Amino acid sequence: MNKGMIAKFFGFAMVQKDLILTLKKNRWLLMQFLYLAIFGIVLAFFVNSTGLGFRRYEDPVSVVTSDFVSLYFSLQFLVIGLVFPFLSGSSITSERVEKTWPLLKCTELSPFEIIRGKFFALISLSVYIMMLSAPLLMLTTLIGGVSLFSVVFEYSIHIAYAALICAAGLFSSAMSSNATRSNLQIVAVFSMPVLFASVFAINAYVSGELLSTELGPSSNYLSSTEVLIYWFLGFFVLVGALLGASFSISPVNSLRSIPLRIYIFGFYLFGIFAFLELLAANVPGSSSVRNYSQAWTVNMFVMVLSALPLLRIAAEDPGVPLSAALLTKEKPLLGRILYPFVSGGIRNLLFSFAVLSLFLIPLKVGSVVDVSKLGVNVDSGFLYAVMLQSEGSFIVWISWLCSMVAMAWCLALAGFGGILSASVTFSFQLVLVLGMAIVYVANADQQLAEFPAYSMFSTPFMYFLVLGSDVLPSTSMTMFTYLLSRGDFLFNTGTTFFFIGLGAYFGGRNQRPLLSLAPESRKGLLLDPPGLAVQEQESGVQLSRETVRPSEKSTTTGGLDE
C-alpha cells in the first residue's frame, strides 16, 4: 500500500481542508480556552476545597489520585457529549450554508471519500481537545494510585465514544438541508443516547471505577466474549453511520445501495449470533419449562422487531440505477456477483427476504435451550411441546414480517414513495392489532373459543393469546403440521404471495423491470432531464425554436434574443 492509497483512504485532502478552516476560526480558539478554564477551575476546586483534597494526609494517596482521575474523566466525558454532536452535526450543513457544497461535489473526491475525510478531521479535533488537558494527569502517574495503562485505555474509550458521536453527527448532517433542521435532528437523535452514556459513565466514576474496569478485557462485570461483542457492536454502528452518510450525499443513479446492503446483511448476521450469545449468558435458568420457554419467546420477539427497517428497503425506488446497468456491460462478472445487492425491481423484496431468513438460525434447539437449567426431572414430551409452540410462534412472526415486506414492495411498485409505502404498511398492521384487541375485549363475556377465528388476521394478537394460554400442541405434531394448524401462518403466507403477484402486475403495467438490470424504459432519450421527455410527449406539446413566437421568446428570455 503506497502513500497515495493511504492518503485516499483517510481522505487527507478533505482532512487538511477541514482542519485548516476550523483552526482558523476564532470560536475554535475560544473553545480551547473555555475547555481548559473549566477543567482547571473544577480540578483546582477539588484539590483545594473538598475533603478529598491532597491536604488530608490521613487519606491514602491512591484514594485521592483515583478520585482525581475519576473527576477528570467525568468532565471529559461530559464535554465530548455536549460539544461534538453539534460540531459533527454541522459539518456538511455548514458547507451548504456557505455555498461551498456544490463546488466540493464537483471535485474528484467520491462521496465516501468526502465522508471519510470529514470523519477523520473530526476525530483529529477530538483527540486534540482531549490532549489539551492531558498534562493535568501527569501528577497522578508520578504519585501513583492509577496505572498508566488504565489512563491510556480510558483515553481510548473516550476516543471511541467521540468517534461514534462524530459518525452519527455526520449522518445527521448529511440528511439535513439546512442548519435549523440539523440542530433539531441533533437534539432529537443525541439526547437520549448521550444522556444514557453520560449517566452510565458518571455512575462508574462516582463509584471509584474507570470504564476500563467495565468495558476492558479484564472487566469485573462482563465476560471476555460479551466485551468483544459490545466493542464489535460499536464498530458496526460507526461503520453504518458513515455508510448512511455516504448514501445520503451520493447521486440517485450511483451504486450507493451496494455497500449499504452488504453492510446490512453482515450486521444482521452478526446481531443474531451476538444476541444468541448474550441470551444464553443472561437469561436466568428456571425449574419451570413454561417460564423458560416464555422468556425465550419474548427475547425472540424483540429480535424479530429489529427487522422492521426492512420495510423501508423493500419499499425503495423500484427503478434500476443507471450505474448498475453500466456496470453489467463493462464488468459482467462483477455485475453478476453484486446482482443481489443492487437496488430496484424484485431485488428489493428478495434482499429483505434473505435478511429475514437469517432469523431462522436461532431455531437450532441445542443452541437456545440448556436443559441443565430446567432441573433434573424434566418431562421430555412436555419440553418438546413447549418448544414446538415457541419455535412455531417464532416462525409465524417471521411470516408476518414477510407479508409486511411484500405489502410495502407492492405499494412501491404501485407508485407510492418509499417512506410512504413503509409507513402505510406499518400503520395498517398497527391498526389491525388494535382492532383485534378491541373486538376481543368487547366480546370477552361471550363464549368464545380458545383462539378466536378472527385472530388469524393479526399475528401479534394471536401471539399474545398463545403466550397466555395453557394449551400446548400435541407431542405427535411436527413443525410442519403445527404450522398448518395455525391460521395466522396460513393467512400471512397467502397475503405474501398475493402482494408479490400484485406487485408484479403493477411493475408490468408501469413498465418497470423486475429481474433485469436494464434501465427503466422511457419515452425520451437517455440523457434527457428526468421526466422531461415523458411529460412533453404525454401532453402532446412539441417545443421548438420555430413554434415559439417572438413575443413569447422575449417574455421567456427577459427580452434578450439569442
Short mmCIF file of N, CA, C and O in Angstrom, two decimals, residues 127-236:
data_model
loop_
_atom_site.label_atom_id
_atom_site.label_comp_id
_atom_site.label_asym_id
_atom_site.label_seq_id
_atom_site.Cartn_x
_atom_site.Cartn_y
_atom_site.Cartn_z
N VAL A 127 -9.30 14.33 19.40
CA VAL A 127 -8.06 13.92 20.07
C VAL A 127 -7.27 15.15 20.52
O VAL A 127 -6.70 15.17 21.63
N TYR A 128 -7.26 16.17 19.71
CA TYR A 128 -6.54 17.40 20.07
C TYR A 128 -7.15 18.04 21.31
O TYR A 128 -6.43 18.46 22.23
N ILE A 129 -8.48 18.09 21.37
CA ILE A 129 -9.14 18.68 22.54
C ILE A 129 -8.84 17.87 23.79
O ILE A 129 -8.54 18.41 24.87
N MET A 130 -8.91 16.54 23.67
CA MET A 130 -8.69 15.70 24.85
C MET A 130 -7.24 15.75 25.33
O MET A 130 -6.98 15.63 26.52
N MET A 131 -6.32 15.95 24.39
CA MET A 131 -4.91 16.00 24.78
C MET A 131 -4.52 17.36 25.37
O MET A 131 -3.46 17.47 25.97
N LEU A 132 -5.35 18.37 25.22
CA LEU A 132 -5.04 19.67 25.80
C LEU A 132 -4.93 19.59 27.33
O LEU A 132 -4.09 20.25 27.94
N SER A 133 -5.81 18.79 27.92
CA SER A 133 -5.82 18.67 29.37
C SER A 133 -5.02 17.48 29.88
O SER A 133 -5.02 17.21 31.09
N ALA A 134 -4.35 16.76 28.98
CA ALA A 134 -3.59 15.58 29.41
C ALA A 134 -2.48 15.90 30.40
O ALA A 134 -2.21 15.08 31.31
N PRO A 135 -1.80 17.06 30.31
CA PRO A 135 -0.75 17.34 31.32
C PRO A 135 -1.28 17.37 32.75
O PRO A 135 -0.50 17.20 33.69
N LEU A 136 -2.58 17.60 32.93
CA LEU A 136 -3.13 17.61 34.28
C LEU A 136 -3.07 16.23 34.93
O LEU A 136 -3.17 16.11 36.16
N LEU A 137 -2.92 15.20 34.11
CA LEU A 137 -2.84 13.83 34.65
C LEU A 137 -1.40 13.40 34.92
O LEU A 137 -1.17 12.29 35.40
N MET A 138 -0.44 14.23 34.59
CA MET A 138 0.96 13.85 34.79
C MET A 138 1.26 13.60 36.26
O MET A 138 2.01 12.68 36.62
N LEU A 139 0.66 14.40 37.11
CA LEU A 139 0.92 14.26 38.55
C LEU A 139 0.43 12.93 39.08
O LEU A 139 1.06 12.32 39.95
N THR A 140 -0.70 12.46 38.55
CA THR A 140 -1.26 11.19 39.04
C THR A 140 -0.36 10.02 38.69
O THR A 140 -0.24 9.07 39.47
N THR A 141 0.25 10.05 37.51
CA THR A 141 1.13 8.95 37.14
C THR A 141 2.43 8.98 37.94
O THR A 141 3.05 7.94 38.16
N LEU A 142 2.84 10.17 38.41
CA LEU A 142 4.06 10.25 39.21
C LEU A 142 3.81 9.84 40.65
O LEU A 142 4.63 9.16 41.27
N ILE A 143 2.66 10.25 41.19
CA ILE A 143 2.34 9.92 42.59
C ILE A 143 1.98 8.46 42.73
O ILE A 143 2.34 7.79 43.69
N GLY A 144 1.24 7.91 41.74
CA GLY A 144 0.80 6.53 41.84
C GLY A 144 -0.67 6.47 42.18
O GLY A 144 -1.35 7.47 42.37
N GLY A 145 -1.16 5.26 42.30
CA GLY A 145 -2.57 5.05 42.60
C GLY A 145 -3.38 4.66 41.38
O GLY A 145 -4.38 3.96 41.49
N VAL A 146 -2.97 5.12 40.19
CA VAL A 146 -3.63 4.78 38.93
C VAL A 146 -2.54 4.43 37.93
O VAL A 146 -1.60 5.21 37.73
N SER A 147 -2.66 3.27 37.32
CA SER A 147 -1.62 2.84 36.39
C SER A 147 -1.71 3.61 35.08
O SER A 147 -2.77 4.11 34.69
N LEU A 148 -0.58 3.71 34.43
CA LEU A 148 -0.53 4.40 33.15
C LEU A 148 -1.36 3.67 32.10
O LEU A 148 -2.00 4.30 31.24
N PHE A 149 -1.40 2.35 32.16
CA PHE A 149 -2.19 1.57 31.22
C PHE A 149 -3.68 1.90 31.37
O PHE A 149 -4.40 2.01 30.37
N SER A 150 -4.15 2.05 32.60
CA SER A 150 -5.56 2.39 32.82
C SER A 150 -5.91 3.75 32.23
O SER A 150 -6.96 3.93 31.63
N VAL A 151 -5.00 4.71 32.37
CA VAL A 151 -5.24 6.05 31.81
C VAL A 151 -5.28 5.99 30.29
O VAL A 151 -6.16 6.58 29.64
N VAL A 152 -4.33 5.26 29.68
CA VAL A 152 -4.28 5.16 28.22
C VAL A 152 -5.52 4.44 27.70
O VAL A 152 -6.13 4.87 26.70
N PHE A 153 -5.93 3.37 28.37
CA PHE A 153 -7.11 2.64 27.92
C PHE A 153 -8.37 3.48 28.11
O PHE A 153 -9.30 3.41 27.29
N GLU A 154 -8.41 4.29 29.17
CA GLU A 154 -9.56 5.17 29.38
C GLU A 154 -9.65 6.21 28.26
O GLU A 154 -10.74 6.54 27.79
N TYR A 155 -8.50 6.71 27.84
CA TYR A 155 -8.48 7.65 26.72
C TYR A 155 -8.97 6.98 25.44
O TYR A 155 -9.68 7.60 24.63
N SER A 156 -8.60 5.73 25.23
CA SER A 156 -9.06 5.02 24.03
C SER A 156 -10.57 4.85 24.04
O SER A 156 -11.22 4.94 22.99
N ILE A 157 -11.15 4.61 25.22
CA ILE A 157 -12.61 4.51 25.31
C ILE A 157 -13.26 5.84 24.99
O ILE A 157 -14.28 5.92 24.28
N HIS A 158 -12.69 6.93 25.48
CA HIS A 158 -13.25 8.26 25.19
C HIS A 158 -13.11 8.60 23.71
O HIS A 158 -14.01 9.23 23.14
N ILE A 159 -12.00 8.22 23.09
CA ILE A 159 -11.85 8.46 21.66
C ILE A 159 -12.86 7.65 20.86
O ILE A 159 -13.44 8.14 19.88
N ALA A 160 -13.10 6.40 21.27
CA ALA A 160 -14.11 5.58 20.59
C ALA A 160 -15.50 6.19 20.77
O ALA A 160 -16.32 6.18 19.83
N TYR A 161 -15.79 6.72 21.95
CA TYR A 161 -17.07 7.39 22.19
C TYR A 161 -17.21 8.62 21.30
O TYR A 161 -18.28 8.86 20.70
N ALA A 162 -16.13 9.40 21.18
CA ALA A 162 -16.16 10.57 20.30
C ALA A 162 -16.32 10.15 18.84
O ALA A 162 -17.01 10.84 18.06
N ALA A 163 -15.70 9.03 18.45
CA ALA A 163 -15.84 8.56 17.07
C ALA A 163 -17.28 8.18 16.76
O ALA A 163 -17.79 8.48 15.66
N LEU A 164 -17.96 7.52 17.69
CA LEU A 164 -19.38 7.18 17.49
C LEU A 164 -20.23 8.43 17.33
O LEU A 164 -21.10 8.50 16.46
N ILE A 165 -19.98 9.42 18.17
CA ILE A 165 -20.76 10.66 18.10
C ILE A 165 -20.48 11.38 16.78
O ILE A 165 -21.42 11.88 16.13
N CYS A 166 -19.23 11.43 16.35
CA CYS A 166 -18.89 12.11 15.11
C CYS A 166 -19.51 11.40 13.90
O CYS A 166 -20.00 12.06 12.97
N ALA A 167 -19.51 10.08 13.90
CA ALA A 167 -20.11 9.35 12.79
C ALA A 167 -21.61 9.58 12.74
O ALA A 167 -22.19 9.81 11.66
N ALA A 168 -22.27 9.50 13.89
CA ALA A 168 -23.72 9.75 13.92
C ALA A 168 -24.04 11.20 13.56
O ALA A 168 -25.04 11.48 12.89
N GLY A 169 -23.18 12.14 13.99
CA GLY A 169 -23.40 13.53 13.63
C GLY A 169 -23.24 13.78 12.14
O GLY A 169 -24.00 14.56 11.55
N LEU A 170 -22.28 13.12 11.51
CA LEU A 170 -22.13 13.23 10.07
C LEU A 170 -23.35 12.69 9.34
O LEU A 170 -23.81 13.28 8.34
N PHE A 171 -23.89 11.59 9.82
CA PHE A 171 -25.10 11.02 9.22
C PHE A 171 -26.27 11.98 9.33
O PHE A 171 -27.02 12.20 8.38
N SER A 172 -26.42 12.59 10.50
CA SER A 172 -27.49 13.57 10.69
C SER A 172 -27.28 14.80 9.81
O SER A 172 -28.23 15.32 9.23
N SER A 173 -26.04 15.25 9.69
CA SER A 173 -25.75 16.42 8.86
C SER A 173 -25.97 16.13 7.39
O SER A 173 -26.44 17.00 6.65
N ALA A 174 -25.64 14.91 6.95
CA ALA A 174 -25.84 14.57 5.54
C ALA A 174 -27.31 14.51 5.17
O ALA A 174 -27.69 14.76 4.02
N MET A 175 -28.17 14.20 6.13
CA MET A 175 -29.60 14.12 5.86
C MET A 175 -30.30 15.46 5.99
O MET A 175 -31.50 15.55 5.70
N SER A 176 -29.61 16.49 6.44
CA SER A 176 -30.23 17.79 6.68
C SER A 176 -29.92 18.73 5.52
O SER A 176 -28.81 18.72 4.98
N SER A 177 -30.90 19.54 5.19
CA SER A 177 -30.73 20.50 4.10
C SER A 177 -30.37 21.89 4.60
O SER A 177 -29.93 22.74 3.83
N ASN A 178 -30.56 22.17 5.89
CA ASN A 178 -30.22 23.48 6.43
C ASN A 178 -29.77 23.32 7.88
O ASN A 178 -29.92 22.25 8.49
N ALA A 179 -29.25 24.42 8.43
CA ALA A 179 -28.68 24.37 9.78
C ALA A 179 -29.76 24.18 10.84
O ALA A 179 -29.54 23.48 11.84
N THR A 180 -30.93 24.77 10.65
CA THR A 180 -32.00 24.64 11.64
C THR A 180 -32.45 23.20 11.78
O THR A 180 -32.59 22.68 12.90
N ARG A 181 -32.68 22.56 10.66
CA ARG A 181 -33.09 21.16 10.70
C ARG A 181 -32.01 20.28 11.29
O ARG A 181 -32.28 19.34 12.03
N SER A 182 -30.76 20.60 10.98
CA SER A 182 -29.65 19.82 11.52
C SER A 182 -29.59 19.92 13.04
O SER A 182 -29.42 18.91 13.74
N ASN A 183 -29.75 21.13 13.58
CA ASN A 183 -29.72 21.30 15.03
C ASN A 183 -30.88 20.58 15.71
O ASN A 183 -30.72 19.98 16.78
N LEU A 184 -32.05 20.63 15.09
CA LEU A 184 -33.20 19.92 15.66
C LEU A 184 -32.97 18.41 15.63
O LEU A 184 -33.31 17.70 16.59
N GLN A 185 -32.39 17.91 14.55
CA GLN A 185 -32.09 16.48 14.48
C GLN A 185 -31.05 16.08 15.51
O GLN A 185 -31.13 14.98 16.09
N ILE A 186 -30.07 16.94 15.73
CA ILE A 186 -29.03 16.63 16.72
C ILE A 186 -29.65 16.48 18.10
O ILE A 186 -29.34 15.53 18.84
N VAL A 187 -30.53 17.41 18.46
CA VAL A 187 -31.17 17.34 19.77
C VAL A 187 -32.04 16.09 19.88
O VAL A 187 -32.04 15.39 20.90
N ALA A 188 -32.76 15.77 18.79
CA ALA A 188 -33.67 14.62 18.83
C ALA A 188 -32.91 13.29 18.84
O ALA A 188 -33.30 12.35 19.54
N VAL A 189 -31.82 13.23 18.07
CA VAL A 189 -31.10 11.97 17.92
C VAL A 189 -30.16 11.71 19.09
O VAL A 189 -30.05 10.58 19.59
N PHE A 190 -29.47 12.75 19.57
CA PHE A 190 -28.40 12.55 20.54
C PHE A 190 -28.86 12.67 22.00
O PHE A 190 -28.10 12.29 22.89
N SER A 191 -30.02 13.21 22.25
CA SER A 191 -30.41 13.49 23.63
C SER A 191 -30.39 12.23 24.49
O SER A 191 -29.66 12.15 25.49
N MET A 192 -31.17 11.24 24.11
CA MET A 192 -31.28 10.03 24.92
C MET A 192 -30.00 9.20 24.93
O MET A 192 -29.55 8.77 26.00
N PRO A 193 -29.36 8.91 23.77
CA PRO A 193 -28.11 8.12 23.83
C PRO A 193 -27.01 8.79 24.64
O PRO A 193 -26.33 8.13 25.43
N VAL A 194 -26.83 10.10 24.45
CA VAL A 194 -25.78 10.80 25.20
C VAL A 194 -26.11 10.85 26.68
O VAL A 194 -25.23 10.67 27.54
N LEU A 195 -27.38 11.05 27.00
CA LEU A 195 -27.78 11.06 28.41
C LEU A 195 -27.56 9.70 29.05
O LEU A 195 -27.03 9.60 30.17
N PHE A 196 -27.92 8.65 28.34
CA PHE A 196 -27.73 7.29 28.88
C PHE A 196 -26.25 6.99 29.06
O PHE A 196 -25.84 6.46 30.11
N ALA A 197 -25.43 7.33 28.06
CA ALA A 197 -23.99 7.07 28.16
C ALA A 197 -23.36 7.90 29.28
O ALA A 197 -22.49 7.41 30.02
N SER A 198 -23.80 9.15 29.44
CA SER A 198 -23.24 10.00 30.50
C SER A 198 -23.60 9.49 31.88
O SER A 198 -22.75 9.46 32.79
N VAL A 199 -24.85 9.06 32.04
CA VAL A 199 -25.25 8.52 33.35
C VAL A 199 -24.48 7.25 33.66
O VAL A 199 -24.02 7.04 34.80
N PHE A 200 -24.31 6.39 32.66
CA PHE A 200 -23.56 5.15 32.86
C PHE A 200 -22.10 5.44 33.25
O PHE A 200 -21.56 4.84 34.19
N ALA A 201 -21.47 6.38 32.53
CA ALA A 201 -20.06 6.68 32.79
C ALA A 201 -19.88 7.37 34.14
O ALA A 201 -18.99 7.02 34.92
N ILE A 202 -20.72 8.37 34.43
CA ILE A 202 -20.57 9.11 35.68
C ILE A 202 -20.87 8.21 36.88
O ILE A 202 -20.22 8.32 37.94
N ASN A 203 -21.82 7.31 36.71
CA ASN A 203 -22.10 6.36 37.80
C ASN A 203 -20.88 5.48 38.09
O ASN A 203 -20.59 5.19 39.26
N ALA A 204 -20.19 5.08 37.02
CA ALA A 204 -18.97 4.28 37.23
C ALA A 204 -17.87 5.12 37.88
O ALA A 204 -17.17 4.66 38.80
N TYR A 205 -17.72 6.37 37.45
CA TYR A 205 -16.67 7.22 38.01
C TYR A 205 -16.96 7.59 39.46
O TYR A 205 -16.05 7.66 40.29
N VAL A 206 -18.22 7.85 39.78
CA VAL A 206 -18.57 8.20 41.16
C VAL A 206 -18.30 7.04 42.10
O VAL A 206 -17.90 7.22 43.26
N SER A 207 -18.53 5.83 41.62
CA SER A 207 -18.28 4.66 42.45
C SER A 207 -16.80 4.32 42.57
O SER A 207 -16.44 3.31 43.17
N GLY A 208 -15.94 5.16 41.98
CA GLY A 208 -14.50 4.96 42.11
C GLY A 208 -13.91 4.01 41.09
O GLY A 208 -12.79 3.52 41.29
N GLU A 209 -14.63 3.74 40.00
CA GLU A 209 -14.14 2.81 38.99
C GLU A 209 -14.01 3.54 37.66
O GLU A 209 -14.73 4.50 37.38
N LEU A 210 -13.09 3.06 36.85
CA LEU A 210 -12.94 3.57 35.50
C LEU A 210 -13.74 2.70 34.53
O LEU A 210 -14.10 1.56 34.84
N LEU A 211 -14.01 3.26 33.35
CA LEU A 211 -14.73 2.49 32.35
C LEU A 211 -13.94 1.28 31.88
O LEU A 211 -14.52 0.31 31.38
N SER A 212 -12.63 1.34 32.01
CA SER A 212 -11.81 0.20 31.61
C SER A 212 -12.07 -1.03 32.47
O SER A 212 -11.87 -2.16 32.02
N THR A 213 -12.54 -0.82 33.70
CA THR A 213 -12.88 -1.97 34.55
C THR A 213 -14.21 -2.60 34.17
O THR A 213 -14.50 -3.71 34.61
N GLU A 214 -15.03 -1.89 33.37
CA GLU A 214 -16.32 -2.43 32.96
C GLU A 214 -16.34 -2.84 31.49
O GLU A 214 -17.06 -3.77 31.12
N LEU A 215 -15.57 -2.13 30.65
CA LEU A 215 -15.56 -2.42 29.23
C LEU A 215 -14.22 -2.92 28.73
O LEU A 215 -14.05 -3.08 27.52
N GLY A 216 -13.28 -3.12 29.63
CA GLY A 216 -11.96 -3.58 29.23
C GLY A 216 -11.86 -5.08 29.17
O GLY A 216 -12.80 -5.81 29.49
N PRO A 217 -10.72 -5.60 28.75
CA PRO A 217 -10.55 -7.05 28.64
C PRO A 217 -10.64 -7.77 29.98
O PRO A 217 -10.99 -8.94 30.03
N SER A 218 -10.31 -7.08 31.07
CA SER A 218 -10.41 -7.68 32.40
C SER A 218 -11.59 -7.07 33.16
O SER A 218 -11.45 -6.59 34.27
N SER A 219 -12.75 -7.08 32.51
CA SER A 219 -13.94 -6.46 33.10
C SER A 219 -14.38 -7.23 34.33
O SER A 219 -14.30 -8.47 34.39
N ASN A 220 -14.88 -6.48 35.31
CA ASN A 220 -15.37 -7.10 36.54
C ASN A 220 -16.82 -7.56 36.43
O ASN A 220 -17.33 -8.22 37.33
N TYR A 221 -17.51 -7.16 35.35
CA TYR A 221 -18.94 -7.43 35.24
C TYR A 221 -19.31 -8.23 34.00
O TYR A 221 -20.36 -8.86 33.96
N LEU A 222 -18.48 -8.20 32.96
CA LEU A 222 -18.78 -8.88 31.71
C LEU A 222 -17.70 -9.89 31.39
O LEU A 222 -16.54 -9.72 31.75
N SER A 223 -18.12 -10.95 30.71
CA SER A 223 -17.14 -11.92 30.25
C SER A 223 -16.37 -11.35 29.06
O SER A 223 -16.76 -10.35 28.45
N SER A 224 -15.28 -12.00 28.72
CA SER A 224 -14.47 -11.52 27.60
C SER A 224 -15.26 -11.57 26.29
O SER A 224 -15.11 -10.70 25.42
N THR A 225 -16.13 -12.58 26.14
CA THR A 225 -16.95 -12.67 24.93
C THR A 225 -17.94 -11.53 24.85
O THR A 225 -18.15 -10.93 23.79
N GLU A 226 -18.57 -11.20 25.97
CA GLU A 226 -19.53 -10.10 25.98
C GLU A 226 -18.85 -8.76 25.71
O GLU A 226 -19.39 -7.91 24.99
N VAL A 227 -17.67 -8.56 26.27
CA VAL A 227 -16.93 -7.32 25.99
C VAL A 227 -16.61 -7.22 24.51
O VAL A 227 -16.77 -6.15 23.87
N LEU A 228 -16.18 -8.32 23.90
CA LEU A 228 -15.87 -8.33 22.47
C LEU A 228 -17.10 -8.03 21.63
O LEU A 228 -17.04 -7.30 20.64
N ILE A 229 -18.23 -8.58 22.05
CA ILE A 229 -19.48 -8.34 21.31
C ILE A 229 -19.85 -6.86 21.34
O ILE A 229 -20.23 -6.27 20.32
N TYR A 230 -19.75 -6.24 22.51
CA TYR A 230 -20.12 -4.83 22.62
C TYR A 230 -19.17 -3.93 21.83
O TYR A 230 -19.60 -2.93 21.23
N TRP A 231 -17.88 -4.26 21.79
CA TRP A 231 -16.95 -3.47 21.01
C TRP A 231 -17.22 -3.63 19.52
O TRP A 231 -17.17 -2.64 18.76
N PHE A 232 -17.51 -4.84 19.08
CA PHE A 232 -17.85 -5.06 17.67
C PHE A 232 -19.18 -4.38 17.32
O PHE A 232 -19.35 -3.88 16.21
N LEU A 233 -20.11 -4.35 18.26
CA LEU A 233 -21.38 -3.66 18.02
C LEU A 233 -21.14 -2.17 17.80
O LEU A 233 -21.72 -1.56 16.89
N GLY A 234 -20.29 -1.57 18.62
CA GLY A 234 -19.96 -0.17 18.42
C GLY A 234 -19.29 0.08 17.08
O GLY A 234 -19.56 1.08 16.41
N PHE A 235 -18.42 -0.85 16.68
CA PHE A 235 -17.76 -0.71 15.38
C PHE A 235 -18.78 -0.79 14.24
O PHE A 235 -18.71 -0.01 13.27
N PHE A 236 -19.74 -1.70 14.34
CA PHE A 236 -20.77 -1.82 13.31
C PHE A 236 -21.63 -0.56 13.25
O PHE A 236 -22.01 -0.10 12.17
#
